[in-house]
Amino acid sequence: SLSQFGATILPKDVQVGERIGEGQFGDVHKGVLFPQTTGEQVVAIKTCKPEASDVERAKFLEEAAIMAKFNHRHIIKLFGVMSHDSTTYIIMELALIGQLRRYLMTEGAHIAYPILLQYICQLCSAVVYLESKNFVHRDIAARNVLLATPELIKLADFGLSKRLEDTDYYVASKGKLPIKWMAPESINFRKFTGLSDVWMFGVCCWEILMKGVKPFVGVKNDEVINMIEMGQRLPLPPDCPAPLFDLLNQCWQYDAQDRPTFAKLEHMLMAIVEQERLEQPR
Ligand code: ATP
């Protein structure tokens, strides 16, 4: 049944607009949804091109099935799926500004540390929610964080997410993996857990504090694991206070068990925000 993908949307209720991005399976467009019950809604529309195989189409729809399970202010919401002229569409909440990384690269000079800290706190609340639902995202990176408004982030791209079932970790099959964001146990054994997501969260926070600079630039993927095993970590970003850099380094503990959980990180972040308020009263 299609219900696992949210509502089935009728082609007559959707108007596909300008192209705003490119996904693994096809273009992403802006659009308008005209539902019977509520008013019209601006949406993002992900397409799976007609020439995709059945296996690819199933993988494409898997992301919708995962998004359908979530309801959180900082996670892109699913509206439903649609099929028309052999093309499959996923219709979801639009993050109007788009990729956080691009925004930080272009507007970064005007964005002060308190805003960056706010992004980090919002992202943390999204991953705390995923953790509570027993999901591992597996691709937490600034490229997958979108902006709805200049102060409102939305986590996107659930293409790699997996629900943890009986075992507490997921072993990935071969495929393109984001090595420079990955925990050592994920690189070495393709082992993914809530605590490997914590490592990735640390890398994503670093990218935010670096205003969109990617981790380990100029380092080959093959060399990253050696650097990590030698104890090397990403450097202190400008304007990053010591307690926040300490939090990042806790995310990058070699042994997963030594890393804080997201719930713990959220508390540590609240203390950092509180400290920031005391120092910069507004
Ligand atoms: P990849 O695997 O290469 O990341 P993908 O198939 O997972 O691609 P996304 O990364 O989810 O696709 O989407 C591709 C691009 O489309 C995003 O980087 C972003 O610029 C844009 N985009 C996707 N979803 C949205 C959305 N809900 N709101 C605004 N822009 C979006």
mmCIF file of C-alpha atoms and ligand atoms in Angstrom:
data_model
loop_
_atom_site.group_PDB
_atom_site.id
_atom_site.type_symbol
_atom_site.label_atom_id
_atom_site.label_comp_id
_atom_site.label_asym_id
_atom_site.label_seq_id
_atom_site.Cartn_x
_atom_site.Cartn_y
_atom_site.Cartn_z
ATOM 1 C CA SER A 1 0.000 0.000 0.000
ATOM 2 C CA LEU A 2 1.088 3.583 -0.558
ATOM 3 C CA SER A 3 0.083 4.677 2.973
ATOM 4 C CA GLN A 4 3.582 3.985 4.267
ATOM 5 C CA PHE A 5 4.696 6.878 2.022
ATOM 6 C CA GLY A 6 2.207 9.364 3.480
ATOM 7 C CA ALA A 7 -0.715 10.560 1.376
ATOM 8 C CA THR A 8 -1.053 9.719 -2.295
ATOM 9 C CA ILE A 9 -1.167 13.043 -4.081
ATOM 10 C CA LEU A 10 -3.037 13.567 -7.338
ATOM 11 C CA PRO A 11 -1.179 15.172 -10.274
ATOM 12 C CA LYS A 12 -3.977 17.740 -10.691
ATOM 13 C CA ASP A 13 -3.228 19.034 -7.167
ATOM 14 C CA VAL A 14 0.435 19.794 -7.886
ATOM 15 C CA GLN A 15 2.129 22.458 -9.936
ATOM 16 C CA VAL A 16 5.828 21.733 -10.588
ATOM 17 C CA GLY A 17 7.959 24.877 -10.695
ATOM 18 C CA GLU A 18 11.621 25.818 -11.098
ATOM 19 C CA ARG A 19 14.473 23.350 -10.535
ATOM 20 C CA ILE A 20 16.299 23.968 -7.243
ATOM 21 C CA GLY A 21 18.652 21.013 -6.982
ATOM 22 C CA GLU A 22 19.814 17.681 -8.194
ATOM 23 C CA GLY A 23 19.381 14.432 -6.268
ATOM 24 C CA GLN A 24 20.741 10.956 -6.773
ATOM 25 C CA PHE A 25 17.648 9.862 -8.730
ATOM 26 C CA GLY A 26 16.584 13.047 -10.485
ATOM 27 C CA ASP A 27 15.996 16.774 -10.199
ATOM 28 C CA VAL A 28 14.487 18.576 -7.229
ATOM 29 C CA HIS A 29 11.931 21.300 -7.977
ATOM 30 C CA LYS A 30 10.057 23.985 -6.148
ATOM 31 C CA GLY A 31 6.270 23.656 -6.542
ATOM 32 C CA VAL A 32 2.824 24.363 -5.205
ATOM 33 C CA LEU A 33 0.452 21.842 -3.656
ATOM 34 C CA PHE A 34 -3.283 22.556 -3.771
ATOM 35 C CA PRO A 35 -4.773 20.152 -1.255
ATOM 36 C CA GLN A 36 -8.556 19.812 -1.014
ATOM 37 C CA THR A 37 -8.664 20.377 2.731
ATOM 38 C CA THR A 38 -6.205 23.167 3.481
ATOM 39 C CA GLY A 39 -4.906 26.183 1.606
ATOM 40 C CA GLU A 40 -2.214 26.045 -1.058
ATOM 41 C CA GLN A 41 1.270 25.242 0.075
ATOM 42 C CA VAL A 42 4.725 25.877 -1.386
ATOM 43 C CA VAL A 43 6.609 22.545 -1.495
ATOM 44 C CA ALA A 44 9.804 20.828 -2.630
ATOM 45 C CA ILE A 45 9.352 18.052 -5.189
ATOM 46 C CA LYS A 46 11.961 15.330 -5.587
ATOM 47 C CA THR A 47 11.740 13.315 -8.785
ATOM 48 C CA CYS A 48 12.841 9.843 -9.755
ATOM 49 C CA LYS A 49 13.528 9.915 -13.480
ATOM 50 C CA PRO A 50 11.400 7.625 -15.716
ATOM 51 C CA GLU A 51 14.402 5.543 -16.833
ATOM 52 C CA ALA A 52 15.168 4.452 -13.241
ATOM 53 C CA SER A 53 15.045 0.711 -12.566
ATOM 54 C CA ASP A 54 12.506 -0.819 -10.170
ATOM 55 C CA VAL A 55 15.278 -1.262 -7.593
ATOM 56 C CA GLU A 56 16.247 2.418 -7.870
ATOM 57 C CA ARG A 57 12.609 3.494 -7.636
ATOM 58 C CA ALA A 58 12.175 1.389 -4.488
ATOM 59 C CA LYS A 59 15.293 2.994 -2.966
ATOM 60 C CA PHE A 60 13.974 6.428 -3.879
ATOM 61 C CA LEU A 61 10.637 5.700 -2.178
ATOM 62 C CA GLU A 62 12.379 4.281 0.900
ATOM 63 C CA GLU A 63 13.379 7.831 1.810
ATOM 64 C CA ALA A 64 9.700 8.880 1.746
ATOM 65 C CA ALA A 65 8.748 5.907 3.927
ATOM 66 C CA ILE A 66 11.337 7.031 6.494
ATOM 67 C CA MET A 67 10.320 10.705 6.390
ATOM 68 C CA ALA A 68 6.679 9.664 6.896
ATOM 69 C CA LYS A 69 7.576 8.434 10.391
ATOM 70 C CA PHE A 70 8.874 11.806 11.598
ATOM 71 C CA ASN A 71 7.199 14.940 12.834
ATOM 72 C CA HIS A 72 9.687 17.503 14.085
ATOM 73 C CA ARG A 73 10.228 21.255 13.639
ATOM 74 C CA HIS A 74 13.811 20.717 12.450
ATOM 75 C CA ILE A 75 13.229 17.780 10.097
ATOM 76 C CA ILE A 76 11.821 18.195 6.564
ATOM 77 C CA LYS A 77 8.228 16.920 6.589
ATOM 78 C CA LEU A 78 6.756 14.608 3.991
ATOM 79 C CA PHE A 79 3.455 15.589 2.348
ATOM 80 C CA GLY A 80 3.124 12.518 0.162
ATOM 81 C CA VAL A 81 4.082 10.752 -3.021
ATOM 82 C CA MET A 82 2.760 10.950 -6.553
ATOM 83 C CA SER A 83 3.163 9.026 -9.776
ATOM 84 C CA HIS A 84 2.587 10.624 -13.171
ATOM 85 C CA ASP A 85 3.816 9.837 -16.715
ATOM 86 C CA SER A 86 6.209 7.100 -15.394
ATOM 87 C CA THR A 87 7.885 9.599 -13.064
ATOM 88 C CA THR A 88 7.704 9.154 -9.295
ATOM 89 C CA TYR A 89 7.585 12.242 -7.093
ATOM 90 C CA ILE A 90 8.175 12.838 -3.387
ATOM 91 C CA ILE A 91 6.426 15.977 -2.184
ATOM 92 C CA MET A 92 7.787 17.556 0.964
ATOM 93 C CA GLU A 93 8.260 20.676 2.985
ATOM 94 C CA LEU A 94 10.344 23.322 1.187
ATOM 95 C CA ALA A 95 13.343 24.889 2.904
ATOM 96 C CA LEU A 96 13.174 28.184 1.026
ATOM 97 C CA ILE A 97 16.788 29.339 1.458
ATOM 98 C CA GLY A 98 18.218 25.913 0.575
ATOM 99 C CA GLN A 99 21.547 24.394 1.598
ATOM 100 C CA LEU A 100 22.974 25.760 4.846
ATOM 101 C CA ARG A 101 26.488 25.155 3.514
ATOM 102 C CA ARG A 102 25.968 27.371 0.490
ATOM 103 C CA TYR A 103 24.380 30.063 2.670
ATOM 104 C CA LEU A 104 27.344 29.993 5.064
ATOM 105 C CA MET A 105 29.799 30.190 2.167
ATOM 106 C CA THR A 106 28.108 33.278 0.691
ATOM 107 C CA GLU A 107 26.730 35.073 3.781
ATOM 108 C CA GLY A 108 29.144 33.715 6.390
ATOM 109 C CA ALA A 109 30.973 37.007 6.878
ATOM 110 C CA HIS A 110 27.767 38.544 8.303
ATOM 111 C CA ILE A 111 26.817 35.587 10.496
ATOM 112 C CA ALA A 112 27.968 35.846 14.095
ATOM 113 C CA TYR A 113 28.824 32.992 16.430
ATOM 114 C CA PRO A 114 25.493 33.080 18.394
ATOM 115 C CA ILE A 115 23.601 32.254 15.180
ATOM 116 C CA LEU A 116 25.981 29.383 14.421
ATOM 117 C CA LEU A 117 25.408 28.084 17.952
ATOM 118 C CA GLN A 118 21.661 28.343 17.353
ATOM 119 C CA TYR A 119 21.991 26.182 14.196
ATOM 120 C CA ILE A 120 23.960 23.622 16.203
ATOM 121 C CA CYS A 121 21.285 23.517 18.948
ATOM 122 C CA GLN A 122 18.485 23.114 16.386
ATOM 123 C CA LEU A 123 20.376 20.309 14.649
ATOM 124 C CA CYS A 124 20.959 18.634 18.001
ATOM 125 C CA SER A 125 17.213 18.702 18.774
ATOM 126 C CA ALA A 126 16.568 16.971 15.413
ATOM 127 C CA VAL A 127 19.071 14.186 16.113
ATOM 128 C CA VAL A 128 17.828 13.760 19.713
ATOM 129 C CA TYR A 129 14.425 13.140 18.127
ATOM 130 C CA LEU A 130 15.852 10.616 15.643
ATOM 131 C CA GLU A 131 17.674 8.879 18.490
ATOM 132 C CA SER A 132 14.402 8.652 20.466
ATOM 133 C CA LYS A 133 12.842 6.914 17.436
ATOM 134 C CA ASN A 134 15.803 4.554 17.193
ATOM 135 C CA PHE A 135 16.953 5.882 13.814
ATOM 136 C CA VAL A 136 20.513 6.370 12.655
ATOM 137 C CA HIS A 137 20.845 9.042 9.960
ATOM 138 C CA ARG A 138 24.303 7.936 8.700
ATOM 139 C CA ASP A 139 24.834 11.103 6.633
ATOM 140 C CA ILE A 140 24.805 14.022 9.067
ATOM 141 C CA ALA A 141 26.772 16.672 7.151
ATOM 142 C CA ALA A 142 26.309 20.368 6.424
ATOM 143 C CA ARG A 143 25.342 19.488 2.808
ATOM 144 C CA ASN A 144 22.235 17.769 4.229
ATOM 145 C CA VAL A 145 21.170 20.630 6.455
ATOM 146 C CA LEU A 146 18.756 23.057 4.801
ATOM 147 C CA LEU A 147 17.567 26.524 5.827
ATOM 148 C CA ALA A 148 13.913 27.579 5.810
ATOM 149 C CA THR A 149 14.655 31.090 7.120
ATOM 150 C CA PRO A 150 18.006 32.626 8.158
ATOM 151 C CA GLU A 151 17.426 31.286 11.687
ATOM 152 C CA LEU A 152 15.583 28.006 11.069
ATOM 153 C CA ILE A 153 17.343 24.826 9.991
ATOM 154 C CA LYS A 154 15.771 21.614 8.679
ATOM 155 C CA LEU A 155 17.591 18.292 8.503
ATOM 156 C CA ALA A 156 17.078 16.555 5.142
ATOM 157 C CA ASP A 157 18.266 13.618 3.063
ATOM 158 C CA PHE A 158 17.155 10.421 4.730
ATOM 159 C CA GLY A 159 18.464 8.336 1.841
ATOM 160 C CA LEU A 160 20.999 6.557 4.053
ATOM 161 C CA SER A 161 18.915 6.445 7.254
ATOM 162 C CA LYS A 162 18.094 3.142 8.822
ATOM 163 C CA ARG A 163 15.950 2.027 11.671
ATOM 164 C CA LEU A 164 17.921 0.039 14.221
ATOM 165 C CA GLU A 165 16.018 -3.160 14.847
ATOM 166 C CA ASP A 166 17.034 -5.962 17.251
ATOM 167 C CA THR A 167 20.750 -5.347 17.000
ATOM 168 C CA ASP A 168 21.947 -1.953 18.051
ATOM 169 C CA TYR A 169 23.929 -1.322 14.918
ATOM 170 C CA TYR A 170 23.563 -1.429 11.183
ATOM 171 C CA VAL A 171 26.229 -2.865 8.864
ATOM 172 C CA ALA A 172 26.193 -1.021 5.573
ATOM 173 C CA SER A 173 26.710 -2.762 2.279
ATOM 174 C CA LYS A 174 29.319 -1.417 -0.140
ATOM 175 C CA GLY A 175 28.537 1.890 -1.757
ATOM 176 C CA LYS A 176 29.513 5.533 -1.803
ATOM 177 C CA LEU A 177 30.078 6.562 1.789
ATOM 178 C CA PRO A 178 30.939 9.993 3.269
ATOM 179 C CA ILE A 179 34.340 8.851 4.665
ATOM 180 C CA LYS A 180 35.519 12.260 5.961
ATOM 181 C CA TRP A 181 32.417 12.561 8.150
ATOM 182 C CA MET A 182 32.462 8.971 9.393
ATOM 183 C CA ALA A 183 33.416 7.475 12.763
ATOM 184 C CA PRO A 184 36.405 5.087 12.711
ATOM 185 C CA GLU A 185 34.223 2.011 13.373
ATOM 186 C CA SER A 186 32.045 3.023 10.405
ATOM 187 C CA ILE A 187 35.118 3.342 8.155
ATOM 188 C CA ASN A 188 36.755 0.127 9.394
ATOM 189 C CA PHE A 189 33.742 -2.153 9.909
ATOM 190 C CA ARG A 190 30.842 -0.266 8.277
ATOM 191 C CA LYS A 191 29.286 -0.224 11.688
ATOM 192 C CA PHE A 192 26.672 2.515 12.207
ATOM 193 C CA THR A 193 25.047 3.322 15.557
ATOM 194 C CA GLY A 194 23.616 6.305 17.392
ATOM 195 C CA LEU A 195 27.165 6.899 18.630
ATOM 196 C CA SER A 196 28.613 6.942 15.095
ATOM 197 C CA ASP A 197 25.934 9.556 14.307
ATOM 198 C CA VAL A 198 27.345 11.504 17.290
ATOM 199 C CA TRP A 199 30.789 11.536 15.604
ATOM 200 C CA MET A 200 29.189 12.820 12.365
ATOM 201 C CA PHE A 201 27.228 15.436 14.296
ATOM 202 C CA GLY A 202 30.557 16.709 15.659
ATOM 203 C CA VAL A 203 31.957 16.992 12.120
ATOM 204 C CA CYS A 204 28.795 18.775 10.933
ATOM 205 C CA CYS A 205 29.020 21.268 13.849
ATOM 206 C CA TRP A 206 32.655 21.875 12.884
ATOM 207 C CA GLU A 207 31.571 22.644 9.286
ATOM 208 C CA ILE A 208 28.971 25.095 10.632
ATOM 209 C CA LEU A 209 31.522 26.831 12.885
ATOM 210 C CA MET A 210 33.895 26.944 9.885
ATOM 211 C CA LYS A 211 31.098 28.594 7.833
ATOM 212 C CA GLY A 212 30.905 25.828 5.256
ATOM 213 C CA VAL A 213 34.519 24.653 4.992
ATOM 214 C CA LYS A 214 34.551 20.889 4.426
ATOM 215 C CA PRO A 215 36.523 18.591 6.765
ATOM 216 C CA PHE A 216 39.970 17.266 5.776
ATOM 217 C CA VAL A 217 40.302 19.320 2.579
ATOM 218 C CA GLY A 218 43.235 18.090 0.501
ATOM 219 C CA VAL A 219 43.411 14.773 2.355
ATOM 220 C CA LYS A 220 42.657 11.586 0.399
ATOM 221 C CA ASN A 221 39.761 9.453 1.694
ATOM 222 C CA ASP A 222 42.205 6.550 2.236
ATOM 223 C CA GLU A 223 44.391 8.684 4.507
ATOM 224 C CA VAL A 224 41.643 9.915 6.828
ATOM 225 C CA ILE A 225 41.453 6.716 8.900
ATOM 226 C CA ASN A 226 45.241 6.732 9.453
ATOM 227 C CA MET A 227 45.122 10.339 10.656
ATOM 228 C CA ILE A 228 42.284 9.513 13.058
ATOM 229 C CA GLU A 229 44.082 6.438 14.357
ATOM 230 C CA MET A 230 47.189 8.572 14.954
ATOM 231 C CA GLY A 231 45.000 10.755 17.186
ATOM 232 C CA GLN A 232 44.656 13.680 14.795
ATOM 233 C CA ARG A 233 41.369 15.600 14.840
ATOM 234 C CA LEU A 234 39.842 18.638 13.091
ATOM 235 C CA PRO A 235 41.328 21.969 14.299
ATOM 236 C CA LEU A 236 39.764 24.654 16.511
ATOM 237 C CA PRO A 237 37.436 26.859 14.410
ATOM 238 C CA PRO A 238 37.724 30.667 14.762
ATOM 239 C CA ASP A 239 35.459 32.162 17.486
ATOM 240 C CA CYS A 240 34.696 28.687 18.886
ATOM 241 C CA PRO A 241 34.780 28.880 22.707
ATOM 242 C CA ALA A 242 36.769 26.216 24.545
ATOM 243 C CA PRO A 243 33.738 24.380 26.037
ATOM 244 C CA LEU A 244 32.230 23.945 22.565
ATOM 245 C CA PHE A 245 35.492 22.672 21.086
ATOM 246 C CA ASP A 246 35.711 20.289 24.043
ATOM 247 C CA LEU A 247 32.203 19.035 23.173
ATOM 248 C CA LEU A 248 33.302 18.417 19.558
ATOM 249 C CA ASN A 249 36.312 16.455 20.756
ATOM 250 C CA GLN A 250 34.056 14.324 22.970
ATOM 251 C CA CYS A 251 32.069 13.468 19.819
ATOM 252 C CA TRP A 252 35.382 12.359 18.254
ATOM 253 C CA GLN A 253 36.454 9.909 20.967
ATOM 254 C CA TYR A 254 37.916 6.884 19.190
ATOM 255 C CA ASP A 255 35.874 4.404 21.230
ATOM 256 C CA ALA A 256 32.174 4.912 20.570
ATOM 257 C CA GLN A 257 31.329 4.139 24.217
ATOM 258 C CA ASP A 258 33.383 7.161 25.328
ATOM 259 C CA ARG A 259 31.224 9.571 23.265
ATOM 260 C CA PRO A 260 28.238 11.365 24.826
ATOM 261 C CA THR A 261 24.717 10.459 23.687
ATOM 262 C CA PHE A 262 22.682 13.117 21.868
ATOM 263 C CA ALA A 263 20.551 13.619 24.986
ATOM 264 C CA LYS A 264 23.760 14.381 26.932
ATOM 265 C CA LEU A 265 25.020 16.658 24.133
ATOM 266 C CA GLU A 266 21.775 18.607 24.243
ATOM 267 C CA HIS A 267 22.309 19.333 27.951
ATOM 268 C CA MET A 268 25.928 20.321 27.382
ATOM 269 C CA LEU A 269 24.823 22.666 24.575
ATOM 270 C CA MET A 270 22.190 24.271 26.818
ATOM 271 C CA ALA A 271 24.924 25.074 29.326
ATOM 272 C CA ILE A 272 27.085 26.578 26.546
ATOM 273 C CA VAL A 273 24.145 28.727 25.337
ATOM 274 C CA GLU A 274 23.511 29.877 28.916
ATOM 275 C CA GLN A 275 27.173 30.832 29.325
ATOM 276 C CA GLU A 276 27.030 32.738 26.030
ATOM 277 C CA ARG A 277 23.977 34.704 27.248
ATOM 278 C CA LEU A 278 25.773 35.695 30.440
ATOM 279 C CA GLU A 279 28.750 36.940 28.458
ATOM 280 C CA GLN A 280 26.824 38.798 25.717
ATOM 281 C CA PRO A 281 23.622 40.138 27.247
ATOM 282 C CA ARG A 282 21.283 41.269 24.440
HETATM 283 P P1 ATP B 1 22.641 13.303 -2.766
HETATM 284 O O1 ATP B 1 22.554 11.846 -2.409
HETATM 285 O O2 ATP B 1 23.553 13.638 -3.901
HETATM 286 O O3 ATP B 1 22.774 14.200 -1.567
HETATM 287 P P2 ATP B 1 19.815 13.226 -2.839
HETATM 288 O O4 ATP B 1 19.158 12.366 -3.847
HETATM 289 O O5 ATP B 1 19.898 12.743 -1.454
HETATM 290 O O6 ATP B 1 21.219 13.660 -3.382
HETATM 291 P P3 ATP B 1 19.087 15.718 -1.757
HETATM 292 O O7 ATP B 1 20.482 15.978 -1.291
HETATM 293 O O8 ATP B 1 18.056 15.421 -0.750
HETATM 294 O O9 ATP B 1 19.087 14.612 -2.869
HETATM 295 O O10 ATP B 1 18.573 16.935 -2.652
HETATM 296 C C1 ATP B 1 19.402 17.529 -3.622
HETATM 297 C C2 ATP B 1 19.386 19.047 -3.466
HETATM 298 O O11 ATP B 1 18.066 19.571 -3.685
HETATM 299 C C3 ATP B 1 19.726 19.507 -2.053
HETATM 300 O O12 ATP B 1 21.112 19.629 -1.875
HETATM 301 C C4 ATP B 1 19.026 20.857 -1.965
HETATM 302 O O13 ATP B 1 19.775 21.857 -2.587
HETATM 303 C C5 ATP B 1 17.773 20.610 -2.770
HETATM 304 N N1 ATP B 1 16.668 20.186 -1.879
HETATM 305 C C6 ATP B 1 16.308 18.923 -1.566
HETATM 306 N N2 ATP B 1 15.263 18.891 -0.736
HETATM 307 C C7 ATP B 1 14.926 20.176 -0.496
HETATM 308 C C8 ATP B 1 13.912 20.817 0.302
HETATM 309 N N3 ATP B 1 13.034 20.114 1.017
HETATM 310 N N4 ATP B 1 13.877 22.158 0.324
HETATM 311 C C9 ATP B 1 14.775 22.876 -0.381
HETATM 312 N N5 ATP B 1 15.737 22.344 -1.159
HETATM 313 C C10 ATP B 1 15.825 21.007 -1.230
#
